[in-house]
Amino acid sequence: MTVLIETEGVKRHFSTSSWIQRLFRAKGNSVKAVDGVSLSIAEGEIVGLVGESGCGKTTLGWLLAGLEQPDEGVIRFRNRSMRRMSSDTRNKVQLLFQNPKESLNPRKDIRSILSYPVQKMGHKTGDQINARIRDLLEMVGLSAHYADRYSFQLSGGELQRVALARTLALEPEFIVCDEPTSSVDMNVKVQVLELLSGISRENGISLLFISHDLGAVRFVADRLCVMYLGRIVEEGTPKQLFERPLHPYTRALLDAIADIDPGSKRTISLRGQPPSPVDPPSGCRFHPRCSYKDEIGSRCWEEEPQLQNDSGDGLVRCFLYSGISEGSEQPLNKTGLHYDVN
Ligand code: SF4
């Protein structure tokens, strides 16, 4: 598969007083929101980025969307550094905000809201603009009548569809969807996720779904990345992560999903709050909350595990699996983490 967008060793630390610092209730030291992330997304691929609040997933999404610049590392779109891209090429990367109500002007009708990006893409005459707006509304499952409505007249699901139509008007190749279903109920959530994945499949648009909800993105993503305290700790297909989660943090996240596999014997639960990204723990960043650190010993708090192959197509950052990429199953069995995949 052709890589569309990738990050290499990307870091984003917030060192001045900012909303990010207020979010983490941090003063003085820098907030290591994203701390060395390498990730690639192929053409037409849907990737889910999951983790608890404050793990850095939104900052990573903003970096990929070009709304933040990395302090270290590089972000490439079609093999070219994002820093050197023209504004036209940058338009190929768009962000779908999590709260459409706040991003749609209540004083303008939907036609006016969609007209600006439609004209920007070269539709000049009234007929061309109206035809394109009709097409966009149809793409997102709304009739042409919605063009004459105002955002305050729409439901949460309809607002999200209009926000998506506005994003699609710029003909993106990649969309960062930042918690796109956080403000809607479960029924609408499923509809919005299906709509986004359907449009992605039909038009070859790559998506990054940012969510704290592993259960919500598992049905639409080709690949899932689990983020913890500024780093990716596990990566794999939804099938791999749900049937054979390796990292103790991934297993704990899965345990938090009430509706999966009620007969499962998984017993890990997350203890306490995530440590502050201002002063991450030494060694493995998950060690203060990990039930398995005693299996490994001091290495867990003295040395940082690297993201490595997990014996399949996935990646995992945990000493429990050191050596598994060379074919040894021993570390899994020894620690009781081996899963039967049936
Ligand atoms: Fe737990 Fe150690 Fe693995 Fe970190 S490296 S997740 S502390 S077992």
Short mmCIF file of C-alpha atoms and ligand atoms in Angstrom, two decimals:
data_model
loop_
_atom_site.label_atom_id
_atom_site.label_comp_id
_atom_site.label_asym_id
_atom_site.label_seq_id
_atom_site.Cartn_x
_atom_site.Cartn_y
_atom_site.Cartn_z
CA MET A 1 0.00 0.00 0.00
CA THR A 2 1.20 3.52 -0.78
CA VAL A 3 1.90 5.64 2.28
CA LEU A 4 -0.11 8.88 2.21
CA ILE A 5 0.97 10.57 5.42
CA GLU A 6 3.56 9.64 8.04
CA THR A 7 5.23 10.95 11.16
CA GLU A 8 8.79 10.11 12.12
CA GLY A 9 9.93 10.60 15.71
CA VAL A 10 7.51 13.49 16.16
CA LYS A 11 7.54 15.41 19.44
CA ARG A 12 5.36 18.28 20.59
CA HIS A 13 6.12 19.72 24.00
CA PHE A 14 4.22 22.75 25.28
CA SER A 15 6.60 24.90 27.27
CA THR A 16 4.70 28.17 27.66
CA SER A 17 1.48 28.96 29.44
CA SER A 18 -1.23 27.64 27.15
CA TRP A 19 -4.60 25.93 27.13
CA ILE A 20 -2.73 22.63 26.88
CA GLN A 21 -0.98 23.37 30.16
CA ARG A 22 -4.27 24.29 31.79
CA LEU A 23 -5.72 21.02 30.48
CA PHE A 24 -2.98 19.07 32.26
CA ARG A 25 -3.02 21.43 35.27
CA ALA A 26 0.67 21.90 34.67
CA LYS A 27 2.87 24.82 35.59
CA GLY A 28 6.47 25.56 34.82
CA ASN A 29 7.80 22.48 33.04
CA SER A 30 6.89 21.47 29.54
CA VAL A 31 3.97 19.19 28.80
CA LYS A 32 5.22 16.28 26.71
CA ALA A 33 1.95 15.86 24.82
CA VAL A 34 3.46 13.88 21.93
CA ASP A 35 6.83 12.38 22.68
CA GLY A 36 8.39 10.52 19.78
CA VAL A 37 5.62 9.10 17.60
CA SER A 38 6.25 7.35 14.28
CA LEU A 39 3.08 6.44 12.44
CA SER A 40 2.17 5.95 8.80
CA ILE A 41 -1.24 5.92 7.15
CA ALA A 42 -1.74 4.47 3.68
CA GLU A 43 -3.96 5.76 0.87
CA GLY A 44 -7.57 4.94 1.66
CA GLU A 45 -6.69 3.45 5.05
CA ILE A 46 -8.77 4.07 8.19
CA VAL A 47 -6.70 4.19 11.36
CA GLY A 48 -8.17 4.44 14.86
CA LEU A 49 -6.11 6.30 17.49
CA VAL A 50 -7.32 5.49 20.99
CA GLY A 51 -6.32 6.24 24.56
CA GLU A 52 -7.47 8.02 27.69
CA SER A 53 -7.95 11.78 27.94
CA GLY A 54 -4.62 13.58 27.99
CA CYS A 55 -2.64 10.80 26.27
CA GLY A 56 -1.70 13.14 23.40
CA LYS A 57 -3.99 11.76 20.71
CA THR A 58 -5.67 15.11 19.91
CA THR A 59 -2.29 16.88 19.73
CA LEU A 60 -1.04 14.17 17.36
CA GLY A 61 -4.18 14.69 15.24
CA TRP A 62 -3.58 18.45 15.15
CA LEU A 63 0.04 17.86 14.12
CA LEU A 64 -1.10 15.61 11.28
CA ALA A 65 -3.70 18.18 10.24
CA GLY A 66 -1.03 20.92 10.17
CA LEU A 67 -2.62 22.92 13.03
CA GLU A 68 0.44 22.35 15.22
CA GLN A 69 4.09 22.12 14.24
CA PRO A 70 6.38 19.46 15.73
CA ASP A 71 9.31 20.48 17.95
CA GLU A 72 11.24 17.46 16.70
CA GLY A 73 10.75 14.90 13.98
CA VAL A 74 9.11 15.24 10.60
CA ILE A 75 5.64 14.84 9.11
CA ARG A 76 5.47 13.90 5.44
CA PHE A 77 2.50 13.97 3.10
CA ARG A 78 3.09 12.02 -0.11
CA ASN A 79 6.74 11.85 0.82
CA ARG A 80 7.18 15.62 1.16
CA SER A 81 7.65 17.49 4.40
CA MET A 82 4.42 19.20 5.47
CA ARG A 83 6.44 22.32 6.31
CA ARG A 84 7.30 22.80 2.66
CA MET A 85 3.84 22.21 1.25
CA SER A 86 1.82 24.89 -0.54
CA SER A 87 -1.51 25.91 0.97
CA ASP A 88 -3.33 24.12 -1.88
CA THR A 89 -1.64 20.84 -1.01
CA ARG A 90 -2.26 21.47 2.69
CA ASN A 91 -5.98 21.58 1.88
CA LYS A 92 -5.69 17.88 1.06
CA VAL A 93 -5.44 17.37 4.82
CA GLN A 94 -8.49 18.39 6.83
CA LEU A 95 -9.70 18.20 10.43
CA LEU A 96 -13.27 17.31 11.39
CA PHE A 97 -13.85 18.96 14.76
CA GLN A 98 -15.49 17.14 17.61
CA ASN A 99 -18.18 19.73 18.30
CA PRO A 100 -19.80 20.86 15.03
CA LYS A 101 -22.14 23.26 16.83
CA GLU A 102 -19.20 25.44 17.80
CA SER A 103 -17.59 25.31 14.37
CA LEU A 104 -20.71 26.26 12.33
CA ASN A 105 -21.74 29.94 12.30
CA PRO A 106 -25.36 30.15 13.60
CA ARG A 107 -25.95 33.42 11.69
CA LYS A 108 -25.38 31.81 8.31
CA ASP A 109 -27.54 29.26 6.54
CA ILE A 110 -25.98 25.99 5.41
CA ARG A 111 -25.76 27.20 1.79
CA SER A 112 -23.58 30.14 2.87
CA ILE A 113 -21.46 27.91 5.09
CA LEU A 114 -20.78 25.51 2.22
CA SER A 115 -20.41 28.19 -0.47
CA TYR A 116 -17.01 29.42 0.71
CA PRO A 117 -15.09 26.12 0.41
CA VAL A 118 -17.03 25.23 -2.77
CA GLN A 119 -15.96 28.51 -4.44
CA LYS A 120 -12.43 28.01 -3.17
CA MET A 121 -12.31 24.76 -5.12
CA GLY A 122 -13.16 26.52 -8.40
CA HIS A 123 -16.97 26.43 -8.61
CA LYS A 124 -17.74 30.01 -9.62
CA THR A 125 -21.23 30.44 -11.08
CA GLY A 126 -24.40 30.25 -8.99
CA ASP A 127 -25.53 27.09 -10.80
CA GLN A 128 -22.17 25.39 -10.25
CA ILE A 129 -22.12 26.31 -6.58
CA ASN A 130 -25.69 25.14 -5.96
CA ALA A 131 -25.10 21.87 -7.83
CA ARG A 132 -21.96 21.17 -5.81
CA ILE A 133 -23.75 21.97 -2.52
CA ARG A 134 -26.56 19.57 -3.51
CA ASP A 135 -23.98 16.85 -4.24
CA LEU A 136 -22.21 17.42 -0.93
CA LEU A 137 -25.44 17.27 1.08
CA GLU A 138 -26.40 14.09 -0.76
CA MET A 139 -23.00 12.55 0.02
CA VAL A 140 -23.63 13.02 3.72
CA GLY A 141 -27.21 11.76 3.54
CA LEU A 142 -29.08 15.09 3.69
CA SER A 143 -31.62 16.41 1.19
CA ALA A 144 -31.07 19.66 -0.74
CA HIS A 145 -33.61 21.43 1.54
CA TYR A 146 -31.02 21.54 4.31
CA ALA A 147 -29.15 24.24 2.36
CA ASP A 148 -31.76 26.77 3.52
CA ARG A 149 -31.61 25.85 7.21
CA TYR A 150 -29.48 27.26 10.00
CA SER A 151 -27.25 25.27 12.31
CA PHE A 152 -29.47 25.93 15.35
CA GLN A 153 -32.34 24.19 13.51
CA LEU A 154 -30.39 20.92 13.17
CA SER A 155 -29.95 17.89 15.44
CA GLY A 156 -26.51 16.76 16.65
CA GLY A 157 -26.26 14.11 13.92
CA GLU A 158 -27.34 16.56 11.20
CA LEU A 159 -24.81 19.12 12.41
CA GLN A 160 -22.04 16.54 12.18
CA ARG A 161 -23.16 15.70 8.62
CA VAL A 162 -23.04 19.38 7.60
CA ALA A 163 -19.58 19.73 9.17
CA LEU A 164 -18.50 16.68 7.16
CA ALA A 165 -19.98 18.17 3.95
CA ARG A 166 -17.95 21.34 4.56
CA THR A 167 -14.81 19.25 5.04
CA LEU A 168 -15.51 17.23 1.88
CA ALA A 169 -16.04 20.44 -0.11
CA LEU A 170 -12.27 20.96 0.03
CA GLU A 171 -11.76 17.54 -1.64
CA PRO A 172 -9.37 16.18 1.00
CA GLU A 173 -7.29 13.03 0.68
CA PHE A 174 -6.90 12.70 4.44
CA ILE A 175 -9.26 13.67 7.27
CA VAL A 176 -8.43 13.73 10.96
CA CYS A 177 -11.71 12.99 12.78
CA ASP A 178 -11.27 14.23 16.35
CA GLU A 179 -13.84 12.40 18.50
CA PRO A 180 -16.46 12.88 15.76
CA THR A 181 -19.17 11.12 17.74
CA SER A 182 -18.56 12.51 21.22
CA SER A 183 -21.56 14.87 21.14
CA VAL A 184 -24.20 12.43 19.79
CA ASP A 185 -26.13 9.49 21.21
CA MET A 186 -25.37 5.83 20.48
CA ASN A 187 -27.72 5.46 17.47
CA VAL A 188 -26.39 8.58 15.80
CA LYS A 189 -22.85 7.54 16.72
CA VAL A 190 -23.18 4.35 14.69
CA GLN A 191 -24.71 6.26 11.75
CA VAL A 192 -21.92 8.87 11.74
CA LEU A 193 -19.19 6.22 11.91
CA GLU A 194 -20.79 4.23 9.08
CA LEU A 195 -21.19 7.39 7.02
CA LEU A 196 -17.55 8.38 7.50
CA SER A 197 -16.20 4.94 6.69
CA GLY A 198 -18.54 4.60 3.67
CA ILE A 199 -17.37 7.94 2.23
CA SER A 200 -13.76 6.96 2.91
CA ARG A 201 -14.16 3.62 1.09
CA GLU A 202 -16.03 5.12 -1.88
CA ASN A 203 -13.69 8.04 -2.40
CA GLY A 204 -10.36 6.56 -1.28
CA ILE A 205 -10.01 9.12 1.51
CA SER A 206 -7.72 8.13 4.39
CA LEU A 207 -9.07 8.73 7.90
CA LEU A 208 -7.59 9.02 11.34
CA PHE A 209 -10.32 8.40 13.92
CA ILE A 210 -9.35 9.84 17.29
CA SER A 211 -11.39 8.37 20.10
CA HIS A 212 -11.23 7.37 23.75
CA ASP A 213 -13.70 4.62 22.83
CA LEU A 214 -12.02 1.49 21.44
CA GLY A 215 -15.43 -0.14 20.97
CA ALA A 216 -16.66 2.66 18.70
CA VAL A 217 -13.79 2.56 16.23
CA ARG A 218 -13.20 -1.19 16.06
CA PHE A 219 -15.93 -1.65 13.44
CA VAL A 220 -14.64 0.95 10.99
CA ALA A 221 -10.83 0.96 11.37
CA ASP A 222 -8.37 -1.10 9.34
CA ARG A 223 -5.77 -0.59 12.04
CA LEU A 224 -5.78 0.58 15.65
CA CYS A 225 -3.05 2.46 17.51
CA VAL A 226 -3.19 2.66 21.29
CA MET A 227 -1.55 5.74 22.79
CA TYR A 228 -0.37 6.22 26.36
CA LEU A 229 1.30 9.33 27.76
CA GLY A 230 2.59 10.68 24.47
CA ARG A 231 3.69 7.37 22.94
CA ILE A 232 2.12 4.57 20.91
CA VAL A 233 2.20 1.39 23.00
CA GLU A 234 0.43 -1.06 20.69
CA GLU A 235 -0.59 -1.19 17.06
CA GLY A 236 -2.49 -3.84 15.13
CA THR A 237 -5.70 -4.74 13.33
CA PRO A 238 -8.95 -4.55 15.32
CA LYS A 239 -9.08 -8.37 15.22
CA GLN A 240 -5.59 -8.65 16.70
CA LEU A 241 -6.22 -6.12 19.43
CA PHE A 242 -9.63 -7.44 20.43
CA GLU A 243 -8.81 -11.14 20.24
CA ARG A 244 -5.20 -11.07 21.38
CA PRO A 245 -4.37 -7.78 23.07
CA LEU A 246 -0.75 -7.82 24.22
CA HIS A 247 0.07 -4.62 26.07
CA PRO A 248 -1.35 -4.56 29.62
CA TYR A 249 -2.75 -1.09 28.93
CA THR A 250 -4.65 -2.29 25.84
CA ARG A 251 -6.04 -5.17 27.87
CA ALA A 252 -7.19 -2.78 30.57
CA LEU A 253 -8.90 -0.55 27.99
CA LEU A 254 -10.70 -3.58 26.60
CA ASP A 255 -11.79 -4.60 30.06
CA ALA A 256 -13.45 -1.22 30.35
CA ILE A 257 -15.72 -1.99 27.41
CA ALA A 258 -18.72 -3.61 29.02
CA ASP A 259 -20.33 -5.02 25.93
CA ILE A 260 -17.49 -7.08 24.52
CA ASP A 261 -17.15 -10.74 25.25
CA PRO A 262 -19.05 -10.88 28.57
CA GLY A 263 -17.63 -14.36 29.22
CA SER A 264 -14.05 -13.15 29.01
CA LYS A 265 -11.71 -13.95 31.88
CA ARG A 266 -9.79 -10.72 31.50
CA THR A 267 -9.25 -9.27 34.90
CA ILE A 268 -6.98 -6.28 34.43
CA SER A 269 -8.41 -2.96 35.45
CA LEU A 270 -6.76 0.42 35.23
CA ARG A 271 -5.49 1.60 38.58
CA GLY A 272 -5.42 5.31 39.31
CA GLN A 273 -5.11 8.25 36.97
CA PRO A 274 -2.52 8.50 34.19
CA PRO A 275 0.70 10.15 35.46
CA SER A 276 1.34 13.75 34.43
CA PRO A 277 2.86 14.22 30.97
CA VAL A 278 4.93 17.03 32.55
CA ASP A 279 7.02 14.49 34.40
CA PRO A 280 6.45 11.02 32.90
CA PRO A 281 7.57 8.01 34.98
CA SER A 282 11.03 6.58 34.37
CA GLY A 283 11.41 3.44 32.29
CA CYS A 284 8.11 2.15 30.97
CA ARG A 285 5.60 4.99 31.32
CA PHE A 286 2.85 2.53 32.22
CA HIS A 287 4.76 0.89 35.09
CA PRO A 288 3.03 2.71 38.02
CA ARG A 289 -0.31 1.25 36.87
CA CYS A 290 0.88 -2.10 35.48
CA SER A 291 -0.06 -5.37 37.18
CA TYR A 292 2.74 -7.20 35.39
CA LYS A 293 5.78 -5.13 36.30
CA ASP A 294 6.76 -7.52 39.10
CA GLU A 295 7.03 -10.30 36.50
CA ILE A 296 9.80 -8.34 34.80
CA GLY A 297 11.35 -6.52 37.74
CA SER A 298 13.44 -3.36 37.83
CA ARG A 299 13.82 -3.24 34.05
CA CYS A 300 10.26 -1.87 33.88
CA TRP A 301 11.13 1.29 35.82
CA GLU A 302 14.74 1.62 34.72
CA GLU A 303 14.55 1.13 30.96
CA GLU A 304 12.13 2.32 28.30
CA PRO A 305 10.74 -0.52 26.15
CA GLN A 306 10.81 0.04 22.39
CA LEU A 307 7.95 -0.51 19.98
CA GLN A 308 8.72 -3.86 18.39
CA ASN A 309 7.12 -6.56 16.28
CA ASP A 310 4.75 -8.80 18.19
CA SER A 311 5.33 -11.94 16.06
CA GLY A 312 2.47 -10.99 13.73
CA ASP A 313 1.82 -7.76 11.85
CA GLY A 314 1.37 -5.72 15.01
CA LEU A 315 3.70 -3.74 17.24
CA VAL A 316 3.91 -3.64 21.03
CA ARG A 317 5.96 -1.63 23.54
CA CYS A 318 6.43 -3.95 26.53
CA PHE A 319 9.24 -6.11 27.97
CA LEU A 320 6.84 -9.04 28.32
CA TYR A 321 7.35 -9.61 24.62
CA SER A 322 11.09 -9.09 24.31
CA GLY A 323 12.31 -11.75 21.96
CA ILE A 324 8.92 -12.77 20.64
CA SER A 325 9.70 -11.33 17.22
CA GLU A 326 12.50 -13.88 16.99
CA GLY A 327 9.88 -16.62 17.31
CA SER A 328 9.88 -17.37 21.04
CA GLU A 329 6.44 -17.79 22.61
CA GLN A 330 7.99 -18.21 26.06
CA PRO A 331 7.55 -14.67 27.37
CA LEU A 332 3.81 -14.81 26.72
CA ASN A 333 3.24 -18.13 28.44
CA LYS A 334 5.54 -17.37 31.33
CA THR A 335 3.56 -14.32 32.31
CA GLY A 336 0.15 -15.79 31.68
CA LEU A 337 -0.61 -13.29 28.96
CA HIS A 338 -0.99 -15.78 26.15
CA TYR A 339 -4.43 -15.69 24.53
CA ASP A 340 -6.15 -18.51 22.68
CA VAL A 341 -7.31 -17.03 19.42
CA ASN A 342 -10.32 -19.03 18.26
FE1 SF4 B 1 4.10 -3.43 32.37
FE2 SF4 B 1 6.77 -3.68 32.28
FE3 SF4 B 1 5.28 -4.14 30.09
FE4 SF4 B 1 5.59 -1.68 31.02
S1 SF4 B 1 7.21 -3.00 30.19
S2 SF4 B 1 3.68 -2.59 30.33
S3 SF4 B 1 5.59 -2.02 33.23
S4 SF4 B 1 5.26 -5.34 32.01
#
